[in-house]
PDB file of C-alpha atoms in Angstrom:
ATOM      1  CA  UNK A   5     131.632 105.341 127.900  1.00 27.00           C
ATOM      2  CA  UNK A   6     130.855 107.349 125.005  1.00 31.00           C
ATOM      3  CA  UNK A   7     130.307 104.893 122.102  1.00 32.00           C
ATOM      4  CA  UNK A   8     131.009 107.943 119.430  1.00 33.00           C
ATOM      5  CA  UNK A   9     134.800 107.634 120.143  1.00 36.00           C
ATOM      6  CA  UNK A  10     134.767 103.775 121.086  1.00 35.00           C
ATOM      7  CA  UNK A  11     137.143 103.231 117.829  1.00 37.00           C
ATOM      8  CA  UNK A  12     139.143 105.738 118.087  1.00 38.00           C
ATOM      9  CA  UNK A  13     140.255 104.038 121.645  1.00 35.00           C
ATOM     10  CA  UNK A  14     140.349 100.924 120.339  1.00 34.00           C
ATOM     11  CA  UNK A  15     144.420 101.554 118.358  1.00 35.00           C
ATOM     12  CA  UNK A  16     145.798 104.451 115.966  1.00 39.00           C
ATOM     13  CA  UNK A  17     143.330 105.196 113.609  1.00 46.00           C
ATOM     14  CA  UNK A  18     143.965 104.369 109.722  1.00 52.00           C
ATOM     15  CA  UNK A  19     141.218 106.682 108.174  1.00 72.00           C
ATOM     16  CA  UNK A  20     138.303 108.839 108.712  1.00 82.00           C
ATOM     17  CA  UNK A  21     135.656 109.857 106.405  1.00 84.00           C
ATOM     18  CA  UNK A  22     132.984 112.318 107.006  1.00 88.00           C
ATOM     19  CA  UNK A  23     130.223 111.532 104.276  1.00 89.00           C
ATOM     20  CA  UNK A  24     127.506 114.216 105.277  1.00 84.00           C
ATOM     21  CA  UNK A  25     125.443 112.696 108.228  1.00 84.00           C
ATOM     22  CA  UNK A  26     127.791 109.265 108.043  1.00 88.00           C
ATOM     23  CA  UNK A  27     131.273 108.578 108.866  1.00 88.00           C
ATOM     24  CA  UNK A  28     133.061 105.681 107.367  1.00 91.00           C
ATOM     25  CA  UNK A  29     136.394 105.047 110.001  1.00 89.00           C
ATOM     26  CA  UNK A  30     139.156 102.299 109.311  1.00 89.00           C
ATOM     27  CA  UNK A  31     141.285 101.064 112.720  1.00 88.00           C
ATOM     28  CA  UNK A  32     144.090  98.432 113.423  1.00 87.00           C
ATOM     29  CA  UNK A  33     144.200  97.042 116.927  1.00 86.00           C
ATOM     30  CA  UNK A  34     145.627  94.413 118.981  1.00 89.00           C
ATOM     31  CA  UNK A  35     143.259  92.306 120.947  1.00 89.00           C
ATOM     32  CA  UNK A  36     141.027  94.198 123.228  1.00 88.00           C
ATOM     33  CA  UNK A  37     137.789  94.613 125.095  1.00 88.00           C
ATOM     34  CA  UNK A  38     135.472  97.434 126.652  1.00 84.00           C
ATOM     35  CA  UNK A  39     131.818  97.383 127.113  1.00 83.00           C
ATOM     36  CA  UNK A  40     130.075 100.495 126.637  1.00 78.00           C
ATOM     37  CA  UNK A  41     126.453 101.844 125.774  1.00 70.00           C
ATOM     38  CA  UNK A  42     123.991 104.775 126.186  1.00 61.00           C
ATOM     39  CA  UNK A  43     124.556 106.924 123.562  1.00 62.00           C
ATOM     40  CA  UNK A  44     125.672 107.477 120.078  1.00 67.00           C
ATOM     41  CA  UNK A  45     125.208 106.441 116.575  1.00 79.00           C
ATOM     42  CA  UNK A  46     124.480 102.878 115.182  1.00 87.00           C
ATOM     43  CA  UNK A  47     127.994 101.200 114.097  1.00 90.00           C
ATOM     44  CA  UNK A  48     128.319  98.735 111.129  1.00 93.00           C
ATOM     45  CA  UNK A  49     131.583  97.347 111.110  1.00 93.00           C
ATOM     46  CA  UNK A  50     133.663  95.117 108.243  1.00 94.00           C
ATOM     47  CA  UNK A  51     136.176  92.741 109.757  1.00 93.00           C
ATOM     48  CA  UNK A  52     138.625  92.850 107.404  1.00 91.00           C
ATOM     49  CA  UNK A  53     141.324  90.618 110.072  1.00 90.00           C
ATOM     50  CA  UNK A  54     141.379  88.765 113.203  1.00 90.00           C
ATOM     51  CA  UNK A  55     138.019  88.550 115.156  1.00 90.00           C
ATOM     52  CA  UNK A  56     135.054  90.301 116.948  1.00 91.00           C
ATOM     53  CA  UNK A  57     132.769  89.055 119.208  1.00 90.00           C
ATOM     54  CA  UNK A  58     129.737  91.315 120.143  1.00 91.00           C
ATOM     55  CA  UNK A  59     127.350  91.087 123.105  1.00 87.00           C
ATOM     56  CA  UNK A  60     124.292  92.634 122.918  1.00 85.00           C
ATOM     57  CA  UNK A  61     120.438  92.095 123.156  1.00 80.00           C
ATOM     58  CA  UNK A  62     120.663  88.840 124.744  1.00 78.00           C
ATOM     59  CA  UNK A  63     122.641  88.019 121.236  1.00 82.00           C
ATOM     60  CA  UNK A  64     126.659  87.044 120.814  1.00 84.00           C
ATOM     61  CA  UNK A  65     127.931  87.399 117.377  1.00 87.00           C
ATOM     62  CA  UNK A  66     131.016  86.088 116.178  1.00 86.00           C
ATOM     63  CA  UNK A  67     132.260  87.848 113.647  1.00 89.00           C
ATOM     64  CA  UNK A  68     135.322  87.152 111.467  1.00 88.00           C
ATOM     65  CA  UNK A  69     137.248  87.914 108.087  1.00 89.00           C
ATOM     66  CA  UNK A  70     134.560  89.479 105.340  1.00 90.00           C
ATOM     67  CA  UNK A  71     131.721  89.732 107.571  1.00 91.00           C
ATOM     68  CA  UNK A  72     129.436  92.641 109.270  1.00 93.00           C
ATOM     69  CA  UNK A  73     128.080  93.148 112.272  1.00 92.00           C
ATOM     70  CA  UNK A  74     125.977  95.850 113.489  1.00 90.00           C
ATOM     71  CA  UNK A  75     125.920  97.519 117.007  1.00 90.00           C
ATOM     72  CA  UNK A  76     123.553  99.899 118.766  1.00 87.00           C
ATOM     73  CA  UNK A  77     125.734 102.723 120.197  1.00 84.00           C
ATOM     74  CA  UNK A  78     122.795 103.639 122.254  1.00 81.00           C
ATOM     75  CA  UNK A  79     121.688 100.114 124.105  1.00 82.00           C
ATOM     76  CA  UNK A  80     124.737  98.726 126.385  1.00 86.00           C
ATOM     77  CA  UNK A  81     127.056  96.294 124.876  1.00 88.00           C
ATOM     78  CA  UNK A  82     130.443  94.065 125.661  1.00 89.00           C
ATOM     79  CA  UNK A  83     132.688  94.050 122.431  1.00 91.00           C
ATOM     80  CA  UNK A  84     135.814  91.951 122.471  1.00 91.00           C
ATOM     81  CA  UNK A  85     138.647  91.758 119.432  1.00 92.00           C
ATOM     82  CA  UNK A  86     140.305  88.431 120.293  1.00 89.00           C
ATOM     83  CA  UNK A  87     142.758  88.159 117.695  1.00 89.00           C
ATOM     84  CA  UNK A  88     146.540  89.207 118.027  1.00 90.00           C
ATOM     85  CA  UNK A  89     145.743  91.603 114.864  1.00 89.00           C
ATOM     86  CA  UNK A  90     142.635  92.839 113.859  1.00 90.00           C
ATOM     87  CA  UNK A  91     141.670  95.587 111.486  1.00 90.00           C
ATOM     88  CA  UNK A  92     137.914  97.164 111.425  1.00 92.00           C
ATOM     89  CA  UNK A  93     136.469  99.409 108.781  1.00 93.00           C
ATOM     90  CA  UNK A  94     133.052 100.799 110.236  1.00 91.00           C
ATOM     91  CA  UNK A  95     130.003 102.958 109.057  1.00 92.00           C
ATOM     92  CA  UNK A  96     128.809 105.551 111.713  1.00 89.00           C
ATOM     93  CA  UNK A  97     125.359 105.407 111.130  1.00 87.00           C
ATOM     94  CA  UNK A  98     122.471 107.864 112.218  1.00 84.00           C
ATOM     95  CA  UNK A  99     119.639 105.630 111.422  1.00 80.00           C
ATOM     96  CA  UNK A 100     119.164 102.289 110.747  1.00 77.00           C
ATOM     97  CA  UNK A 101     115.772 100.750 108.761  1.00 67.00           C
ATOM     98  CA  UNK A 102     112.891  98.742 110.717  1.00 65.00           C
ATOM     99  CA  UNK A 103     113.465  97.278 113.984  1.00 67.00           C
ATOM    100  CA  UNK A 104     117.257  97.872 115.203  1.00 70.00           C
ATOM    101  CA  UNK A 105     116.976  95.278 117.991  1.00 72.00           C
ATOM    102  CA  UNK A 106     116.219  92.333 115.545  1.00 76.00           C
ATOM    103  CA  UNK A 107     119.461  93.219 113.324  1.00 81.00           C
ATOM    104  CA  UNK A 108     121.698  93.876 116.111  1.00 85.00           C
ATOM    105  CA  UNK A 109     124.484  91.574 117.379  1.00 86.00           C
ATOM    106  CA  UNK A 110     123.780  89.900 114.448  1.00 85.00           C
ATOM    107  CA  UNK A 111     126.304  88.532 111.752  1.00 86.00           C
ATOM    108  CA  UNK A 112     126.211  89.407 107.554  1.00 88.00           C
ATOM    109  CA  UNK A 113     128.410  87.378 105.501  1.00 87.00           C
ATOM    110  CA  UNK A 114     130.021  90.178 103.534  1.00 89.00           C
ATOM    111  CA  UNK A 115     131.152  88.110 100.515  1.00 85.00           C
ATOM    112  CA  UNK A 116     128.142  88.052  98.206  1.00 84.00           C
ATOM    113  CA  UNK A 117     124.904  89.395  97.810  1.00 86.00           C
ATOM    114  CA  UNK A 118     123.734  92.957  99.553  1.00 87.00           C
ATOM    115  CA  UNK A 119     126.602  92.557 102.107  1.00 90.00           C
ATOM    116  CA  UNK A 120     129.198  91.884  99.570  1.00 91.00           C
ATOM    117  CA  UNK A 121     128.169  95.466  98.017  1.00 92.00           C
ATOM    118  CA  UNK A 122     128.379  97.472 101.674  1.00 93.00           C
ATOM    119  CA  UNK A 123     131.848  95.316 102.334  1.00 93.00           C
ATOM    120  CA  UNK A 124     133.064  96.632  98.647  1.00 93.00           C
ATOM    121  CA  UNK A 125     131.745  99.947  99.206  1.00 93.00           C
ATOM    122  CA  UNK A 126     133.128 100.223 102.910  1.00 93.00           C
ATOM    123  CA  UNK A 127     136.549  98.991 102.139  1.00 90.00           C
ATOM    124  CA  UNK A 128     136.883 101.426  99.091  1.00 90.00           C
ATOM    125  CA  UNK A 129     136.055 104.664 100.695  1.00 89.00           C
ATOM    126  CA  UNK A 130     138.543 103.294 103.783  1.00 85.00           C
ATOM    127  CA  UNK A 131     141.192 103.186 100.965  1.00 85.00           C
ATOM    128  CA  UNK A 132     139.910 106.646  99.018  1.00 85.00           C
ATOM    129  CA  UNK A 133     142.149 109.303  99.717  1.00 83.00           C
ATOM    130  CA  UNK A 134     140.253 111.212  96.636  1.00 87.00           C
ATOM    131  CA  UNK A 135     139.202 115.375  97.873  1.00 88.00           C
ATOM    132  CA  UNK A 136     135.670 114.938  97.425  1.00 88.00           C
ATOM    133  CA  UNK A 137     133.177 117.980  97.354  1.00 89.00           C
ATOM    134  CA  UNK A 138     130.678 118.702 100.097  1.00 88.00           C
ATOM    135  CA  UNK A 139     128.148 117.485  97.348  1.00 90.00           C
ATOM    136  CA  UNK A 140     129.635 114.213  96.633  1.00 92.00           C
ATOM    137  CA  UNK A 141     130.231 113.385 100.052  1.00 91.00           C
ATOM    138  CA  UNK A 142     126.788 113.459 100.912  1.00 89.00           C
ATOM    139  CA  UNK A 143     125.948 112.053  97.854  1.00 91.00           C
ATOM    140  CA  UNK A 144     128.327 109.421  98.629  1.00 92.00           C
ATOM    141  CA  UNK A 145     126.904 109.069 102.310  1.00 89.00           C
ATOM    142  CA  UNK A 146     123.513 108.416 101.226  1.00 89.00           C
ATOM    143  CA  UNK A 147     124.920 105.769  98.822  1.00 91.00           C
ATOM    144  CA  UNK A 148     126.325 104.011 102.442  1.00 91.00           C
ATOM    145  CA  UNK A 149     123.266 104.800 104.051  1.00 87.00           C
ATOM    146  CA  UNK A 150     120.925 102.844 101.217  1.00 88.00           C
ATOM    147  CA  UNK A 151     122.716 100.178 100.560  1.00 89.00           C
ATOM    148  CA  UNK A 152     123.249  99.568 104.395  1.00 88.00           C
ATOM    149  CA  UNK A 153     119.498  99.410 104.895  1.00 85.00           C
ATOM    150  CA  UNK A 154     118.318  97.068 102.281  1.00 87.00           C
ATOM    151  CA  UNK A 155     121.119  95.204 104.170  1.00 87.00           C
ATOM    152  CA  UNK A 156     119.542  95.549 107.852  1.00 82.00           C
ATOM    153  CA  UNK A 157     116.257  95.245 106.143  1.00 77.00           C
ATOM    154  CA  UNK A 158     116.791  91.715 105.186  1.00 59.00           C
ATOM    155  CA  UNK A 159     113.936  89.256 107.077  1.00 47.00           C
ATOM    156  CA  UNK A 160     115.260  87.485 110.246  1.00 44.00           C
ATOM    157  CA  UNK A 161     115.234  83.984 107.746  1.00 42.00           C
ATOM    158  CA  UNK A 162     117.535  86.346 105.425  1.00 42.00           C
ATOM    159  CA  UNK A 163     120.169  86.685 107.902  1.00 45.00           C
ATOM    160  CA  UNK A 164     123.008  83.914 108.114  1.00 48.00           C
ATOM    161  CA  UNK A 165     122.413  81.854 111.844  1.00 48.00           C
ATOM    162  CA  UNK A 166     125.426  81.539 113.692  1.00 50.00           C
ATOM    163  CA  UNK A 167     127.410  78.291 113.069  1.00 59.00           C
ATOM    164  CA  UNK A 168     126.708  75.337 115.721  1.00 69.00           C
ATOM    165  CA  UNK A 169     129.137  72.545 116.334  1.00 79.00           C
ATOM    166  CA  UNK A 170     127.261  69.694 115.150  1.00 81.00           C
ATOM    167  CA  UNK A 171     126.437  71.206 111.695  1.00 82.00           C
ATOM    168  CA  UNK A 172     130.417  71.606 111.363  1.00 87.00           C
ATOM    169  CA  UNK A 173     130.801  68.328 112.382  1.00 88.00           C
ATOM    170  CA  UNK A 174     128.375  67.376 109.780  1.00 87.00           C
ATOM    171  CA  UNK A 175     129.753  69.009 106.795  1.00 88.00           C
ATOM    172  CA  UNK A 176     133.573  67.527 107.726  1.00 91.00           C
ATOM    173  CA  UNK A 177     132.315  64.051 107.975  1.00 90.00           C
ATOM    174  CA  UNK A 178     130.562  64.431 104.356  1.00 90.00           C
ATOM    175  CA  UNK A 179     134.144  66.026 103.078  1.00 91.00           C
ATOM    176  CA  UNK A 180     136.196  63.232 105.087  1.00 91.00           C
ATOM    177  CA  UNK A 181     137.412  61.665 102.480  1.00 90.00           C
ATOM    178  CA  UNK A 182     139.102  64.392 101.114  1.00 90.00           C
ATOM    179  CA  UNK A 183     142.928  64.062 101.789  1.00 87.00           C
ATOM    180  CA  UNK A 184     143.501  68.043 101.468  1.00 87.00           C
ATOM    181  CA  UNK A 185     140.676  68.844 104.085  1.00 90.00           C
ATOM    182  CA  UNK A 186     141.867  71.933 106.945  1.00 89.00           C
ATOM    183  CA  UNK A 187     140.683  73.267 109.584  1.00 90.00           C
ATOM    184  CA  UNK A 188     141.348  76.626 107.378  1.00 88.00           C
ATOM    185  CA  UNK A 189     139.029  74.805 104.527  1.00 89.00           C
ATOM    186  CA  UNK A 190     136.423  74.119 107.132  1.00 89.00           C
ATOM    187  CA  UNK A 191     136.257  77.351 108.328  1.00 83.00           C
ATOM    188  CA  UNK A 192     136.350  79.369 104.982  1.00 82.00           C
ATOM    189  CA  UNK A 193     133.100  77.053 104.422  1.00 82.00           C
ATOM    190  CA  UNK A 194     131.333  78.123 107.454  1.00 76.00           C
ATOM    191  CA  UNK A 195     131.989  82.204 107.051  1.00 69.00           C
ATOM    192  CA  UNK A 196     133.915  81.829 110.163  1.00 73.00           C
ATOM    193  CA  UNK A 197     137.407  82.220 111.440  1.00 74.00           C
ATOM    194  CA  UNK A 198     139.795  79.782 112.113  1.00 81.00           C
ATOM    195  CA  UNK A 199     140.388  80.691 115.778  1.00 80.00           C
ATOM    196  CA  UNK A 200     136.449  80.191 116.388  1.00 78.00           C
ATOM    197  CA  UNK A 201     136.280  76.928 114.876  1.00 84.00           C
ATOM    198  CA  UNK A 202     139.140  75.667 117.259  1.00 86.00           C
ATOM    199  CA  UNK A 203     137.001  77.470 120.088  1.00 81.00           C
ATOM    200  CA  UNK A 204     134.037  75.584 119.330  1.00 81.00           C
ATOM    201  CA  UNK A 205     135.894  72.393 119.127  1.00 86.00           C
ATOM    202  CA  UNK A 206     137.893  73.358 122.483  1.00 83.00           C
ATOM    203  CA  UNK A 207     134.323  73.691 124.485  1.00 73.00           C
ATOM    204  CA  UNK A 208     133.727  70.057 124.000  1.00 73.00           C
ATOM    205  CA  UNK A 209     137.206  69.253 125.198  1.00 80.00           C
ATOM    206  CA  UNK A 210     138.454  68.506 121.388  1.00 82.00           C
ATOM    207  CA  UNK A 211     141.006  69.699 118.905  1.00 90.00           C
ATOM    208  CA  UNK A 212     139.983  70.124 115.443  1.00 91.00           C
ATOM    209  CA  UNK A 213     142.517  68.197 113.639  1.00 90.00           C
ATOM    210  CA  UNK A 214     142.490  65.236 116.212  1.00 91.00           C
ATOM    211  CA  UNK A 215     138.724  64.762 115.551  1.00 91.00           C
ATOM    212  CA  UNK A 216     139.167  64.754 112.350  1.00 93.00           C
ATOM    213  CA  UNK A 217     141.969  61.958 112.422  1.00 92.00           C
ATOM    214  CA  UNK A 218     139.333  60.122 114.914  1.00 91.00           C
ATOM    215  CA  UNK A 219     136.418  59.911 112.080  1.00 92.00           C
ATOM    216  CA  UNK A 220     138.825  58.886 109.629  1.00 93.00           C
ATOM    217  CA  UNK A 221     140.345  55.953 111.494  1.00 93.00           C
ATOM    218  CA  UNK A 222     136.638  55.082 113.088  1.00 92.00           C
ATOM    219  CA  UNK A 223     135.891  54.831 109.297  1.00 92.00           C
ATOM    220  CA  UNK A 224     138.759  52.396 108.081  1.00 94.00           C
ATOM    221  CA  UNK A 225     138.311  50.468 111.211  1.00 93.00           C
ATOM    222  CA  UNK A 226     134.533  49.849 110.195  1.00 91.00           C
ATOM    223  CA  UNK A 227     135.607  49.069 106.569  1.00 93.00           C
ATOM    224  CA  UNK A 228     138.079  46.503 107.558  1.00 93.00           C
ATOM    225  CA  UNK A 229     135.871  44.747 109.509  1.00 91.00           C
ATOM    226  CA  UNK A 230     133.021  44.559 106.623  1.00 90.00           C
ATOM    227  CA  UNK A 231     133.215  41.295 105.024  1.00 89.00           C
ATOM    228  CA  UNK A 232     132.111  42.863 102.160  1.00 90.00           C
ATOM    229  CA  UNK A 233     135.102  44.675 101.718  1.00 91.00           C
ATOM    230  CA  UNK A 234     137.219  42.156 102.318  1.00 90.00           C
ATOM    231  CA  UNK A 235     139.111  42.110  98.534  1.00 91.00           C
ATOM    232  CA  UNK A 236     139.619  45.857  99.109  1.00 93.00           C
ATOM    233  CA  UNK A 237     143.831  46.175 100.015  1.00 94.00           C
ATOM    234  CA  UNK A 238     144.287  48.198 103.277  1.00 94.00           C
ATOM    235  CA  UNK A 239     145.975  50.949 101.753  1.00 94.00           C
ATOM    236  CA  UNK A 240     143.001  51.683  99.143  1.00 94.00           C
ATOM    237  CA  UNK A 241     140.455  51.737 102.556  1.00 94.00           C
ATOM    238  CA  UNK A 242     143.182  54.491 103.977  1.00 94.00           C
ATOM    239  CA  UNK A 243     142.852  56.557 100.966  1.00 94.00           C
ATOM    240  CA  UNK A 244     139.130  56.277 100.535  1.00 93.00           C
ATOM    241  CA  UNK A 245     138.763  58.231 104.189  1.00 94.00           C
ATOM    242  CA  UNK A 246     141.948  60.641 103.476  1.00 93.00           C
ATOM    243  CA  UNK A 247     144.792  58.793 104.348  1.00 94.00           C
ATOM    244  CA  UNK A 248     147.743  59.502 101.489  1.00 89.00           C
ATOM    245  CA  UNK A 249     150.577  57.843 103.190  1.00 92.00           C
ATOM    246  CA  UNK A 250     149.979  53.795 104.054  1.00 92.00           C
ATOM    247  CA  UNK A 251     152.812  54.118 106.508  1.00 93.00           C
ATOM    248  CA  UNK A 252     150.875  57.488 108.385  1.00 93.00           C
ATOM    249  CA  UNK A 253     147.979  55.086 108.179  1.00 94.00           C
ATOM    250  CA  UNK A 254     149.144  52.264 109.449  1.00 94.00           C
ATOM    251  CA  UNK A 255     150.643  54.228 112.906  1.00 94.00           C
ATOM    252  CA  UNK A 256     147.347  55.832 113.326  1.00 94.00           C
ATOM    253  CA  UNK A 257     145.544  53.153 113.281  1.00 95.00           C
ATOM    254  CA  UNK A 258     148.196  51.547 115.651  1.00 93.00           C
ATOM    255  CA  UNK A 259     148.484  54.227 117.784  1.00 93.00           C
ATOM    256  CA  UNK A 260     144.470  54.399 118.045  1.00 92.00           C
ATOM    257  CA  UNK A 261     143.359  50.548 118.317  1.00 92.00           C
ATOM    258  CA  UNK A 262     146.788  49.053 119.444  1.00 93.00           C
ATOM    259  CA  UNK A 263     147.084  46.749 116.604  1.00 93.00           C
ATOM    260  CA  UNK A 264     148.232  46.846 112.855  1.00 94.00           C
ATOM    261  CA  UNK A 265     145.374  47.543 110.257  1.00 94.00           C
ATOM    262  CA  UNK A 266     145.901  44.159 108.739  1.00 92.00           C
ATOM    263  CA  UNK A 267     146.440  42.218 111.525  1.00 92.00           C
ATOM    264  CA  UNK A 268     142.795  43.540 113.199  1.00 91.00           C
ATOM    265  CA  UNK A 269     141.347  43.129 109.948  1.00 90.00           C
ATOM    266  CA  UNK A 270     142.445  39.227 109.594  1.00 84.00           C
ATOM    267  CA  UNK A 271     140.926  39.167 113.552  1.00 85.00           C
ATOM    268  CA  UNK A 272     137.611  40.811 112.433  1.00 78.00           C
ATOM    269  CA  UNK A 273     136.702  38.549 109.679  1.00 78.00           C
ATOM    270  CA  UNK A 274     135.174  35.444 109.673  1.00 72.00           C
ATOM    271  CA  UNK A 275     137.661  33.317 108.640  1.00 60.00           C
ATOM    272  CA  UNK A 276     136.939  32.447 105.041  1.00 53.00           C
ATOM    273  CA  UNK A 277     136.867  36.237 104.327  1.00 53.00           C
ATOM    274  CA  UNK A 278     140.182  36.762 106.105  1.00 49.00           C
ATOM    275  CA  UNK A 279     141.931  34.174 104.378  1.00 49.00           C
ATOM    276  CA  UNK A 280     140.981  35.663 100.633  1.00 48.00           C
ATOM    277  CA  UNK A 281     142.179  39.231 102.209  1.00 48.00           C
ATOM    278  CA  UNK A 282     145.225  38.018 103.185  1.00 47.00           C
ATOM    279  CA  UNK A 283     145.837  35.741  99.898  1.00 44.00           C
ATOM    280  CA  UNK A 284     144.719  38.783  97.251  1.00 43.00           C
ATOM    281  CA  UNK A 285     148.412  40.405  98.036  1.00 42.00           C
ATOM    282  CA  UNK A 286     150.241  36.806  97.490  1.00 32.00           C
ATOM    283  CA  UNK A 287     148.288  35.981  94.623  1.00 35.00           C
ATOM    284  CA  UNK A 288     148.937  39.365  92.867  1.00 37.00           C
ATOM    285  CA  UNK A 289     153.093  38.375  93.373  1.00 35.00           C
ATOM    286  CA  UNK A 290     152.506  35.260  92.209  1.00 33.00           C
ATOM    287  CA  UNK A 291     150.790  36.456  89.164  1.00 33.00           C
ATOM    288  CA  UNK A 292     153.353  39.002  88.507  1.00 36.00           C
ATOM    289  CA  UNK A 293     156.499  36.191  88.780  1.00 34.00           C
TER     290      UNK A 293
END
């Protein structure tokens, strides 16, 4: 297909700009896919919603909320928006600095640094309805244009990798004892979307939330069987791996390991240990009548 119209296809068009040699284009659509390639300009696009996935070069980029992606109009691609709702504002470029092939199908967090000024930039002139002059629009095209090649021109170790499962997996388990962790915090951490993250968690046949729950009650069960720990009251263990509610707790923990938290704990310890856990509860009553 002919990459120069491949947004215009994609839903009804919000905006167009013309900027001299650059055309900045805004577009709503539903989830779709095409695959194209052969001819036409560069395309840098700003997910403002939903999702994007981009094959190209041998590469797959993910892209979601705030972030840019670039694609080579002229190599062949597969493009995919796989959320319900997704809205796109993207820079028709003529040229891109360097090496194209090493920046393509490649993802630019567009929340700070270089990228956050081509995602303010892009999203303003999608929004300008101002009558610019010829002048100003080229003036204004070059300012795209610059600022979208320092981007491109960042070095490969510049450039943010694309998130792997296990790295996820490692930042939750340092943040596991917060109470108020989401999948939605998880992702916002990560520069990702929250339908990817569940994707990568579905490919290893798992659920976000439910692995989650899984450290957290692998983490209380080690606890309660530490000797160590044994003065600590089952309810403060919950809360120290992000359990607010005792009673949740104590049917997770049932519902996981088939036994009450304080009966397996009073089975785990050697019995001198168990006894003080148990007694700590009795002798705080005691204290208190």
């Amino acid at each position: 297909m002919d990459t120069e119209g491949w947004i215009g296809e994609l839903g009804r068009p919000g905006s167009v700009r013309e900027l001299g040699g650059v055309r900045v284009s805004a577009v709503r659509c539903p989830a779709r896919s095409l695959a194209g390639g052969g001819g036409g300009p560069y395309h840098l696009a700003l997910l403002l919603a939903g999702e994007l996935v981009l094959d190209q070069e041998g590469r797959t980029a993910r892209t979601g909320c705030g972030e840019l992606v670039l694609l080579d109009g002229g190599r062949p691609f597969r493009l995919a928006f796989t959320a319900p709702r997704n809205t796109v504002v993207t820079a028709h470029l003529p040229v891109v600095p360097g090496d194209p092939a090493r920046c393509v199908a490649r993802t630019f967090s567009g929340r700070e640094g270089l990228g956050g000024l081509v995602a303010g930039l892009l999203t303003a002139l999608a929004r300008d309805t101002t009558p610019y002059r010829p002048a100003e629009e080229r003036r204004l095209g070059r300012a795209v244009l610059e600022l979208a090649g320092a981007l491109l021109d960042l070095k490969p170790s510049q450039v943010r990798p694309e998130p792997h499962l296990p790295r996820i997996q490692a930042y939750i388990l340092e943040h596991l004892g917060d109470g108020r962790l989401t999948p939605d915090d998880v992702a916002a951490a990560h520069h990702i979307s929250t339908r990817y993250l569940h994707r990568l968690f579905q490919r290893e046949g798992l659920t976000v939330a439910a692995w989650i729950k899984a450290q957290r009650l692998a983490r209380c069960r080690r606890d309660l069987a530490d000797a160590r720990l044994a003065h600590v009251p089952v309810h403060l263990i919950a809360a120290r791996w992000g359990f607010a509610q005792p009673a949740d707790f104590s049917r997770a923990f049932r519902t996981a390991y088939g036994v009450a938290p304080s009966a397996f704990r009073v089975r785990s310890l050697p019995t001198n240990s168990a006894r003080t856990a148990n007694d700590t509860p009795l002798a705080a009553q005691q204290t208190q009548g």
